[in-house]
Short mmCIF file of C-alpha atoms in Angstrom, two decimals:
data_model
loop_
_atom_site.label_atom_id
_atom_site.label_comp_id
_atom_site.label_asym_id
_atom_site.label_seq_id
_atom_site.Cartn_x
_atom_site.Cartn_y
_atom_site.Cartn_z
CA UNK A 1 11.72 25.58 5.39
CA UNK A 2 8.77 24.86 3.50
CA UNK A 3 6.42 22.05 5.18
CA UNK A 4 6.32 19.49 1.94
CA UNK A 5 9.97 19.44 2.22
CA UNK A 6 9.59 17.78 5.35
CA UNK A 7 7.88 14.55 3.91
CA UNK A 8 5.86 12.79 6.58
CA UNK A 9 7.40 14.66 9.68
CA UNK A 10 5.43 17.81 8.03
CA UNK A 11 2.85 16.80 10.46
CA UNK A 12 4.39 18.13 13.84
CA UNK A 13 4.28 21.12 12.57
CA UNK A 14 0.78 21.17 13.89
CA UNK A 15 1.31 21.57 17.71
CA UNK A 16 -2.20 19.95 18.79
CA UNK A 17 -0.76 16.48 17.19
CA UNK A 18 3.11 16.98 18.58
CA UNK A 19 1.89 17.09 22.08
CA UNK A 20 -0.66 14.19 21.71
CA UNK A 21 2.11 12.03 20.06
CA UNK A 22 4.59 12.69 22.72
CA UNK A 23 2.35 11.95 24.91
CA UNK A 24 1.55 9.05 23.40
CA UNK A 25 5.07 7.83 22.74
CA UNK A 26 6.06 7.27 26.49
CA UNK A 27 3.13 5.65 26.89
CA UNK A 28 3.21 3.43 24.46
CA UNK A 29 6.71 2.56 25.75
CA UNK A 30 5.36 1.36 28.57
CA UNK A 31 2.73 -0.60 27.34
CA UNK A 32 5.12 -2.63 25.24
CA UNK A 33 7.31 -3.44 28.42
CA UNK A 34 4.52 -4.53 29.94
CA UNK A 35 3.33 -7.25 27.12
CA UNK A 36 6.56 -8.64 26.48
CA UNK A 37 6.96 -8.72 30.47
CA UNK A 38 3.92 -10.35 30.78
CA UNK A 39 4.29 -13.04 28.38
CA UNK A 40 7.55 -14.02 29.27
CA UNK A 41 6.49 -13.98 33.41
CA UNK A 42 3.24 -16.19 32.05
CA UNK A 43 4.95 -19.06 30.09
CA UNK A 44 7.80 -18.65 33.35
CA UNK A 45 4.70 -19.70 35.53
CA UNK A 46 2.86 -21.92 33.79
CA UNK A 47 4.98 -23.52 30.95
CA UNK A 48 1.97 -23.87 29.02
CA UNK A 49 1.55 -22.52 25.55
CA UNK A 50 -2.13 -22.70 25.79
CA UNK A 51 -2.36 -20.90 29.02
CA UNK A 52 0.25 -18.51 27.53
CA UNK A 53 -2.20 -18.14 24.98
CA UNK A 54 -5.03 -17.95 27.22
CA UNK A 55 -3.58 -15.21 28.89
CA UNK A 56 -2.74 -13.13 25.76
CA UNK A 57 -6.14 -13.44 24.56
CA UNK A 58 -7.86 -12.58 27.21
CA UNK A 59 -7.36 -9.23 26.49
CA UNK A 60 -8.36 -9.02 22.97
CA UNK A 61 -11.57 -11.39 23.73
CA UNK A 62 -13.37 -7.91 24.98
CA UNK A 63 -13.61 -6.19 21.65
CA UNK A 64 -16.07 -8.57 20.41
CA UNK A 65 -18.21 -7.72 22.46
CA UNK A 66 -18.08 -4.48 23.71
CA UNK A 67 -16.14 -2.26 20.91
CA UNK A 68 -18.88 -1.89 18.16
CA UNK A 69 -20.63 -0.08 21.66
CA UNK A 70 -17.94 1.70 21.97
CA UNK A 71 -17.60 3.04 18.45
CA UNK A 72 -21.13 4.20 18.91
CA UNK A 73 -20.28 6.36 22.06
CA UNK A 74 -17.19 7.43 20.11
CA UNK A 75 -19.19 9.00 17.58
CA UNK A 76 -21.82 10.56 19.92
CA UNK A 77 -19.69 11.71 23.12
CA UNK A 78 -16.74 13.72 23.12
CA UNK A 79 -13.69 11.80 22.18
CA UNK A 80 -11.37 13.71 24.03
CA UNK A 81 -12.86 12.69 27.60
CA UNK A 82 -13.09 9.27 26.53
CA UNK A 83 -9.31 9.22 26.03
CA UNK A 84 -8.83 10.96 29.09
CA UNK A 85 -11.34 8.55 31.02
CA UNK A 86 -9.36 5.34 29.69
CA UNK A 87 -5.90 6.18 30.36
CA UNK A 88 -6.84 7.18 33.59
CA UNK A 89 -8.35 3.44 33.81
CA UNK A 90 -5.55 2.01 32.19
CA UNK A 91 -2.98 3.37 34.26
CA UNK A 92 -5.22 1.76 37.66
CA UNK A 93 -4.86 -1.75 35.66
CA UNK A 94 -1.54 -1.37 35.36
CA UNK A 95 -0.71 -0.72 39.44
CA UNK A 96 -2.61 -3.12 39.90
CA UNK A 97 -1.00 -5.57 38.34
CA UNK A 98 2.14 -4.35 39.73
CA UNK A 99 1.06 -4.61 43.49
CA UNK A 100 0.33 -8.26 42.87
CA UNK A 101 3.18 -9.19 40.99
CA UNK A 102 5.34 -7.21 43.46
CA UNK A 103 3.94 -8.79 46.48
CA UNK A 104 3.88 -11.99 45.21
CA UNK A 105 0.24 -12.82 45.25
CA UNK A 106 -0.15 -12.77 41.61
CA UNK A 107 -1.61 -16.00 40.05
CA UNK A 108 -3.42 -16.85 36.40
CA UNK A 109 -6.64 -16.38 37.42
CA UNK A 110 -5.83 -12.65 38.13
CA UNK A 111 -3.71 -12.45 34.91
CA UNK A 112 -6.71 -13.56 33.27
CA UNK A 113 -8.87 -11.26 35.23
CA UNK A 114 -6.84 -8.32 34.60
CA UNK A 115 -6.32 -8.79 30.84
CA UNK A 116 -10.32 -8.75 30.67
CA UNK A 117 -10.01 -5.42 32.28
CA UNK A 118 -7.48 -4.29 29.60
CA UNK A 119 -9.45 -5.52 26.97
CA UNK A 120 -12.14 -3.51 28.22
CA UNK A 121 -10.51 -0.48 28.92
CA UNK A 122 -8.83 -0.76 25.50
CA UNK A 123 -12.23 -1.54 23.22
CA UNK A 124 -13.68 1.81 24.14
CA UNK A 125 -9.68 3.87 23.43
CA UNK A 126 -8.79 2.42 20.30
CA UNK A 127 -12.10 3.71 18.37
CA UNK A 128 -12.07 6.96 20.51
CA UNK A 129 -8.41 7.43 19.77
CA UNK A 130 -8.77 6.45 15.86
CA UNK A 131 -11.05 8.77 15.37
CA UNK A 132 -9.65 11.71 17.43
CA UNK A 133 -7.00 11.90 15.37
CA UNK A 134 -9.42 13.30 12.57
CA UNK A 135 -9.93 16.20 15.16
CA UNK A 136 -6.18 17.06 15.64
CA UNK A 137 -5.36 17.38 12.11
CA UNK A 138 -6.43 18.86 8.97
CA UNK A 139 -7.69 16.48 5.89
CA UNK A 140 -5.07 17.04 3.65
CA UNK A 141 -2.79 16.37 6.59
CA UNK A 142 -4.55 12.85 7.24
CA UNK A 143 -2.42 10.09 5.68
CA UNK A 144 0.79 11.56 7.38
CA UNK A 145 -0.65 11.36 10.87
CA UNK A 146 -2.39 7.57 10.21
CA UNK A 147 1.38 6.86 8.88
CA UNK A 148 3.46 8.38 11.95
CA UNK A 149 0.50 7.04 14.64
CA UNK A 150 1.86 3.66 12.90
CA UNK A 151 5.26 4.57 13.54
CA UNK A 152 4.70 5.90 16.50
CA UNK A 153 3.49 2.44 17.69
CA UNK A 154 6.74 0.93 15.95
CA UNK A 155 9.21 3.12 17.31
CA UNK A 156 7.75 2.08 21.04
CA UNK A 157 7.95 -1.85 20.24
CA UNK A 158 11.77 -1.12 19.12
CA UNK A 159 12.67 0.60 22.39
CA UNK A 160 9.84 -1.23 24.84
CA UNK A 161 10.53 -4.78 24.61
CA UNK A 162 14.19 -4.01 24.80
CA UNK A 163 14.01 -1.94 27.32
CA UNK A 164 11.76 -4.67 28.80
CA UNK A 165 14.57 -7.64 28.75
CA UNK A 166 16.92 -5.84 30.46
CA UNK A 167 14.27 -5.00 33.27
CA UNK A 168 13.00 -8.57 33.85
CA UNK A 169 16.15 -10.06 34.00
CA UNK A 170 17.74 -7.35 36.47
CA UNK A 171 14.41 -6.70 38.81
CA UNK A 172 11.98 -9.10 37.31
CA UNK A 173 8.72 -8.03 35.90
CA UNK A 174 6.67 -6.56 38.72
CA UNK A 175 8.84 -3.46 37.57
CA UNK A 176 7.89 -3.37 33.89
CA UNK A 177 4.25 -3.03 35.33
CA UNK A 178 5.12 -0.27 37.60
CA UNK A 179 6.75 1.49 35.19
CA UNK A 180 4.06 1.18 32.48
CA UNK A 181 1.16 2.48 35.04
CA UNK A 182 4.02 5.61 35.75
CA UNK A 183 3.64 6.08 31.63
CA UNK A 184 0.03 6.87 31.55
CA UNK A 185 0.66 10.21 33.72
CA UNK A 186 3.13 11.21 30.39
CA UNK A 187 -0.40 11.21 28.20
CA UNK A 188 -2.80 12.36 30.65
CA UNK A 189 -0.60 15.65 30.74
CA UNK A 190 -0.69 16.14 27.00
CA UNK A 191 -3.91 15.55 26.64
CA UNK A 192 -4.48 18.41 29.25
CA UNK A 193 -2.54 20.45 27.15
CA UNK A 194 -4.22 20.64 23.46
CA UNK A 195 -6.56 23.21 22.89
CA UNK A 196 -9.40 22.61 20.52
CA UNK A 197 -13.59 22.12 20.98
CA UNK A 198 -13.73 18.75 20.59
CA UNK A 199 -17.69 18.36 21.24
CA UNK A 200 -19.46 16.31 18.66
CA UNK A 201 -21.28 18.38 16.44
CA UNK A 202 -25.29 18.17 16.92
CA UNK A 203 -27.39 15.90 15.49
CA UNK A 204 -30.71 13.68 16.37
CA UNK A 205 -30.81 11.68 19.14
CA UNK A 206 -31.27 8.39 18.46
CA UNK A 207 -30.82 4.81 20.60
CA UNK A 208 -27.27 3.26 20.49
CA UNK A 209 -28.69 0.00 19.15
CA UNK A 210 -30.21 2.08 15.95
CA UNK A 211 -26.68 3.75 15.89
CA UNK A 212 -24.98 1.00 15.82
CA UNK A 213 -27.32 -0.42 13.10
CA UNK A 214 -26.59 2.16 10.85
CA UNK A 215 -23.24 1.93 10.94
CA UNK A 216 -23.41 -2.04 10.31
CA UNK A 217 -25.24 -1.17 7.18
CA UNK A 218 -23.32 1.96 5.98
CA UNK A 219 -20.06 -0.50 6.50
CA UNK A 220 -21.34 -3.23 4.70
CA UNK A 221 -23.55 -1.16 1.59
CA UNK A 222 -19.87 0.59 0.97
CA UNK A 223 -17.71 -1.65 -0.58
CA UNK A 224 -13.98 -0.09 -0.37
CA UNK A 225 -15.34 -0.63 3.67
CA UNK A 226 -16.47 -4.10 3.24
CA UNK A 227 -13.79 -5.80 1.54
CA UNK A 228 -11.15 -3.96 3.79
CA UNK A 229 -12.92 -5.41 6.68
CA UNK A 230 -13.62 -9.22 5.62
CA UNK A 231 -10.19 -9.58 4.96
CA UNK A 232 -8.62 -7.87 8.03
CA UNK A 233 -11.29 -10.15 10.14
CA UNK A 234 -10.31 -13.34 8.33
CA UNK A 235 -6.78 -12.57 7.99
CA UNK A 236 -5.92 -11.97 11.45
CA UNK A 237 -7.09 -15.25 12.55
CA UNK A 238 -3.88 -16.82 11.54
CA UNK A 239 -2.01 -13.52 11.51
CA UNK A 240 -1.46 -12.49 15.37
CA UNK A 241 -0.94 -16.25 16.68
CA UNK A 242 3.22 -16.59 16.03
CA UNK A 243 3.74 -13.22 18.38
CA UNK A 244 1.61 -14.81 21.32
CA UNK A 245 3.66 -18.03 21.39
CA UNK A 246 6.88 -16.27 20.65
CA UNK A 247 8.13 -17.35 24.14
CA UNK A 248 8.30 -20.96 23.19
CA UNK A 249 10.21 -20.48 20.13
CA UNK A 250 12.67 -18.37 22.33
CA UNK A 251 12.64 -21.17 25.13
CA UNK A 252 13.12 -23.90 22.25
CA UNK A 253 16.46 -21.74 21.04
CA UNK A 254 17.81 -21.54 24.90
CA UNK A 255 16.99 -17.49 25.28
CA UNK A 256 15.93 -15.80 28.10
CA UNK A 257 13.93 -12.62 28.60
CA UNK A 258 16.62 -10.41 26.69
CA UNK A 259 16.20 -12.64 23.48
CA UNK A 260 12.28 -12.03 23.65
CA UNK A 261 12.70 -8.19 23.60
CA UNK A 262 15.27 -8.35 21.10
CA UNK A 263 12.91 -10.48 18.95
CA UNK A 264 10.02 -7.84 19.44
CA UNK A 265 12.40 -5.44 19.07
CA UNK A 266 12.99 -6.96 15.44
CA UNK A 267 9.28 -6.99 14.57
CA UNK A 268 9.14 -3.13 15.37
CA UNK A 269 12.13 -2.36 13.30
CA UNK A 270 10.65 -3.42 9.94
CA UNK A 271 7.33 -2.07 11.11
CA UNK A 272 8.84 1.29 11.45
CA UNK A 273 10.24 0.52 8.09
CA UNK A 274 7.16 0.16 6.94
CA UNK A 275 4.92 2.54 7.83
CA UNK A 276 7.85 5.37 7.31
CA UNK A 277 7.38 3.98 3.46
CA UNK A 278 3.75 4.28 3.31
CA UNK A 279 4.15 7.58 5.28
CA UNK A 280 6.46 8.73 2.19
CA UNK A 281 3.17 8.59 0.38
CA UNK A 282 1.68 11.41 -0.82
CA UNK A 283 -1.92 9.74 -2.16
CA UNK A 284 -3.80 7.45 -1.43
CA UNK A 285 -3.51 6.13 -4.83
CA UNK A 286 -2.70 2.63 -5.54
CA UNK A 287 -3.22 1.48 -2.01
CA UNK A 288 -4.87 -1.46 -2.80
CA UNK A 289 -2.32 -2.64 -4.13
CA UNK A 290 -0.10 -2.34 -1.61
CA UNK A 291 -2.16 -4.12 0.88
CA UNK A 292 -2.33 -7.14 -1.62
CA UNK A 293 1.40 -7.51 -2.04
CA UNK A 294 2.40 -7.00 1.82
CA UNK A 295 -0.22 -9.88 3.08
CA UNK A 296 1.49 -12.39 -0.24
CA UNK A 297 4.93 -11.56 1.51
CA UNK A 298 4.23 -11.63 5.16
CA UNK A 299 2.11 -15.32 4.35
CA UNK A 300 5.72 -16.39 3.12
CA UNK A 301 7.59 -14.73 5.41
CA UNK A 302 5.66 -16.49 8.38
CA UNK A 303 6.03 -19.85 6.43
CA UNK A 304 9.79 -19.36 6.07
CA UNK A 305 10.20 -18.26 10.22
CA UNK A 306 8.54 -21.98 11.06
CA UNK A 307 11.59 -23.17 9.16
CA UNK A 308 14.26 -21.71 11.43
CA UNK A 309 15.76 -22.84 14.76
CA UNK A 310 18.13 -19.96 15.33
CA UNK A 311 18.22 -16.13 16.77
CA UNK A 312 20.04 -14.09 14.18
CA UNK A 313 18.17 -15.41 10.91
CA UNK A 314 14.72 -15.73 13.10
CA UNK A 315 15.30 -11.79 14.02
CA UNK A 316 15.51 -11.29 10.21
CA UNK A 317 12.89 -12.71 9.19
CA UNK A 318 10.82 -11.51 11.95
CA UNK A 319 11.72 -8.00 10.98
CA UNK A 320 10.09 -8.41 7.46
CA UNK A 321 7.30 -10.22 8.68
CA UNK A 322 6.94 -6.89 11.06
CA UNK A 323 7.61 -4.78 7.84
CA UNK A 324 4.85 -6.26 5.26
CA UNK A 325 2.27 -7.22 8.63
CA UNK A 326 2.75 -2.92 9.30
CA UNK A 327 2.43 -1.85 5.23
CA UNK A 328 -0.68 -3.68 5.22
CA UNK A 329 -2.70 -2.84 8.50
CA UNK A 330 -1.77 1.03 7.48
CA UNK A 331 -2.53 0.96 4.47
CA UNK A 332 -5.99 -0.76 5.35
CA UNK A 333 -6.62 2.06 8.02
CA UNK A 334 -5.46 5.17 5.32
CA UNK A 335 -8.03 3.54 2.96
CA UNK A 336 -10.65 3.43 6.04
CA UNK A 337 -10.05 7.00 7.24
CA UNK A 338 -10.14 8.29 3.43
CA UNK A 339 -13.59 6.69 2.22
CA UNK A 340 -15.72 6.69 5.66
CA UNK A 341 -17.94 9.65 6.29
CA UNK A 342 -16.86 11.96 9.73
CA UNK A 343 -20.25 11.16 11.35
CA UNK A 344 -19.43 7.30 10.97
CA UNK A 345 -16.14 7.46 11.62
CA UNK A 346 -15.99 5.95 15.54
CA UNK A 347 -18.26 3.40 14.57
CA UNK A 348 -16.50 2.07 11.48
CA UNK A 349 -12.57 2.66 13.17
CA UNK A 350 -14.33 0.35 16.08
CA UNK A 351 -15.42 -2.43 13.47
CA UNK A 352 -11.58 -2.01 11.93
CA UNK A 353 -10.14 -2.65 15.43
CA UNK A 354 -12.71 -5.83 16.40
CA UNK A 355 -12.18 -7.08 13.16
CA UNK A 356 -8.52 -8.11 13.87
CA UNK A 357 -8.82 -8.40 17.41
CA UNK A 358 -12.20 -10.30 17.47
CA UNK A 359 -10.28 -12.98 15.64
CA UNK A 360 -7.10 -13.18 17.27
CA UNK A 361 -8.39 -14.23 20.32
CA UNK A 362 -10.06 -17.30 18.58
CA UNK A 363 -6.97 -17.89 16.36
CA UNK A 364 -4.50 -17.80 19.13
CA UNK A 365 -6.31 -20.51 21.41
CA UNK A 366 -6.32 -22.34 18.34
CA UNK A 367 -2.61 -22.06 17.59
CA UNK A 368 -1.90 -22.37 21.54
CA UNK A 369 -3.73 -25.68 21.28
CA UNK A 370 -2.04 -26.88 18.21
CA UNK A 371 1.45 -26.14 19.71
CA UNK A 372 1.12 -27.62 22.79
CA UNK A 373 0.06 -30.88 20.67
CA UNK A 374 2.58 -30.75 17.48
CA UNK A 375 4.95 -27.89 18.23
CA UNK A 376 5.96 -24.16 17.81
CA UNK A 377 7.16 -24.90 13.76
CA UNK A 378 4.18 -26.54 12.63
CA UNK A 379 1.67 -23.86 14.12
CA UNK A 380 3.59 -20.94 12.32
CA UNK A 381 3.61 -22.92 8.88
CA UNK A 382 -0.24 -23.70 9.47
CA UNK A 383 -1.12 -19.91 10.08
CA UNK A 384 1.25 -19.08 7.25
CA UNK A 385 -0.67 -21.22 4.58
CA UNK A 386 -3.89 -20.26 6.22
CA UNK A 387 -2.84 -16.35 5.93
CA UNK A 388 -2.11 -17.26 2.26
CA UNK A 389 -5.02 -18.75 1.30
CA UNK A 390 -6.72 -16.00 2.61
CA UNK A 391 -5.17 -13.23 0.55
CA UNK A 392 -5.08 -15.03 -2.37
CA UNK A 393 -9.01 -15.61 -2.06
CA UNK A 394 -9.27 -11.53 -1.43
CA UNK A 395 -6.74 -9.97 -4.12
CA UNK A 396 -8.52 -9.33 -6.68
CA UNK A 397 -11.09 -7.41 -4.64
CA UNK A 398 -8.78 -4.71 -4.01
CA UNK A 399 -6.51 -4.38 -7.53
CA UNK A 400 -8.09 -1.88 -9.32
CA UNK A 401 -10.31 -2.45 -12.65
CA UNK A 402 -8.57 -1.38 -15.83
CA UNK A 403 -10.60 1.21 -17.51
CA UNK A 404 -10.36 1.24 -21.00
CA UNK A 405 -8.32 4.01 -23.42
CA UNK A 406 -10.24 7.23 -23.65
CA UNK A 407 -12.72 6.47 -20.75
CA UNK A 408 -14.71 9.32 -19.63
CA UNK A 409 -14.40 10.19 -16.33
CA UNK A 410 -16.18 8.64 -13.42
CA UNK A 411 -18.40 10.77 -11.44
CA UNK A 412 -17.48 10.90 -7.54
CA UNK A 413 -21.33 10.43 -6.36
CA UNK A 414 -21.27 7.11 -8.16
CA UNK A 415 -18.57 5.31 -6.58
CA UNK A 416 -19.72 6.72 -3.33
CA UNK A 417 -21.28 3.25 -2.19
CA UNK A 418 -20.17 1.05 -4.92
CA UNK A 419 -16.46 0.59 -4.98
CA UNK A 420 -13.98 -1.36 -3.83
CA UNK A 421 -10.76 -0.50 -2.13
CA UNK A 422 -8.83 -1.06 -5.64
CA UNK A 423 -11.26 2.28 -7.39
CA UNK A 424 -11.88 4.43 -4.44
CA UNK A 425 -8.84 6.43 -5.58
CA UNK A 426 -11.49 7.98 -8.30
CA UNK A 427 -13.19 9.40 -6.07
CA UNK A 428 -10.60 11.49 -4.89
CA UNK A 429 -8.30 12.26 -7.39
CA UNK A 430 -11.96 14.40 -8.52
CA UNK A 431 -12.66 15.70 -5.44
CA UNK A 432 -8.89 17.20 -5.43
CA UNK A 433 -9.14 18.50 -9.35
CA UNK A 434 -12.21 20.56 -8.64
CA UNK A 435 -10.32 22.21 -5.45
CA UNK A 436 -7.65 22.81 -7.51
CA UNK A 437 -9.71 25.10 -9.58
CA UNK A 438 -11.26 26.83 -6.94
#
């Protein structure tokens, strides 16, 4: 069967990227049981939406500081022993947590502590594993593996958190955490298993801090970068918040740990919708667009969830929110990975990740501090409006300029550093011509 026929699951034809995501799939199953585990066991133990909060934030707080380091090292160490280095972390975290929880000695401080050490751990894998993907794959072959590492995460928050429910409410959640740190061993293995030279390729040596510098400026001088970042930063300050307090909307309904994962469970459904859309994509083309009309709809869609008090239409809605929340962060990523140049890459995949978790953090202390004072319903509306606000400030910086009938051509080289994410598309579509003819 010819590979095109095969739409976005073309991709596992390449053998490098079907062990890496298999790895990563029962990984990323365990990870999932272990947030939605560890939310539910925090607001059980402190019944506290700002210490719920707390807790959820504290491992996103890292990235601000430590990730633009870490997309530095991503670009000028080999990415593959990174990965390897943080699971191996990840999966001591993880027991860990276990032990304590298990035992009984577990308490917020160390819930704190430990989501620190995630947050750690995590700042220097996400850029590392962003831009390893890039190594796996060939170009051409790019926006089908950004689409299915999307759906890949999706397809793990459908079967996690329900997975999860069941757990806590049978054993409790000191198994969710043991069973998570048993995951990592799944992508350790894989990882041992691809074959390729993943060294960086030589260049001058230079301090991190001038590194880093330069790939501050190269982000901001390029525009399709720039605006693509500003409004991923600013949006997710109102963005992440409803997911961190979704324990007190399920408490305020009278479910227990199975309604939780069932709600999650929702979310991932119509993000796995989502991405397998954008996946269905076979250009780039247009993009901007997309991310435009999936943050309008998700800004409703979260205004319309503070408006319900019940499971069935609250899963519903949370499934589209999950759906147009998805479209847009992928389609934000496809648009990085296209534009950014490969020696850049770690550093500017880094500044994509802190941009949405260096907010969250501050946006869900906010939002836990606002619902302990006026309620779950009038947080979500609040982040809604704010979300909206925020995209409707930002749209026209990524629709694309009309050009006018019988326009010549634009050369590549001069929308190189002077686009935005609405005209990058150009670029491209000339670059792709000219191989045509070759």
């Amino acid at each position: 069967m010819n590979k095109e026929n095969l739409g976005p699951f073309r991709i596992f034809a390449n053998s490098n990227y079907s062990l890496y995501f298999g790895g990563q799939l029962v990984s990323f199953i365990g990870t999932w049981m272990q947030q939605v585990a560890l939310a539910w066991y925090t607001y059980e133990l402190t019944k506290s939406p700002f210490l719920l909060a707390v807790v959820g934030v504290s491992a996103q707080l890292p990235s601000l500081l430590v990730m633009p380091f870490a997309g530095v090292m991503a670009d000028r160490m080999n990415r593959y022993k990174i990965i390897i280095t943080t699971q191996t972390l990840a999966m001591i975290q993880a027991s860990v947590l276990a032990y304590l929880t298990l035992t009984h000695q577990v308490a917020v401080p160390h819930l704190i502590a430990l989501g620190i050490c995630a947050g750690v751990i995590n700042s220097f894998d996400m850029p590392a594993r962003s831009a390893f993907v890039i190594n796996l794959v060939d170009k051409d072959e790019l926006p089908a593996a950004v689409a299915m590492n999307s759906s890949l995460m999706n397809v793990t928050r459908l079967i996690g958190p329900a997975m999860a429910g069941f757990i806590v409410a049978a054993w409790g959640a000191g198994i969710c955490f043991l069973l998570n740190a048993a995951s990592y061993v799944a992508v350790i293995l894989a990882l041992f298993l691809i074959r390729g030279d993943f060294r960086p390729k030589p260049k001058a040596k230079r301090g991190m801090f001038d590194e880093l510098k330069e790939g501050l400026a190269y982000t901001y001088q390029t525009k399709a970068l720039r605006y693509v970042l500003l409004l991923v930063l600013t949006f997710g300050l109102g963005a992440s918040a409803y997911i961190l307090l979704l324990p007190m909307f399920v408490k305020q309904i009278g479910g227990e740990a199975q309604t939780l994962g069932y709600l999650m469970s929702a979310s991932a459904a119509g993000s796995l919708a989502g991405t397998l859309l954008l996946a269905s994509r076979k250009t780039v083309k247009g993009l901007g667009k997309w991310v435009v009309a999936a943050s309008f709809l998700f800004s409703l869609a979260l205004i319309g969830f503070s408006q319900i008090n019940s499971f069935w239409p609250a899963a519903c809605v949370i499934a589209f929110i999950g759906a147009t929340m998805m479209l847009m962060m992928a389609a934000c990523s496809t648009i990085l990975q296209s534009v950014v140049e490969e020696d850049k890459r770690g550093r500017v995949m880094s500044l994509f990740a802190m941009s949405f978790m260096g907010t969250a953090p501050f946006g869900g202390m906010i939002a836990g501090w606002i619902a302990d004072h006026y309620g779950f319903q009038k947080t979500v509306l609040g982040c809604g409006i704010y979300c909206f606000i925020t995209i409707a400030f930002f749209a026209r910086k990524f629709m694309p300029k009309q050009e006018p009938p019988h326009a010549p051509p634009v050369e590549p080289e001069a929308l190189k550093s002077d686009s935005g994410p609405g005209q990058i598309l150009a670029r491209f579509r000339n670059e792709s011509a000219t191989k045509s003819r070759v």
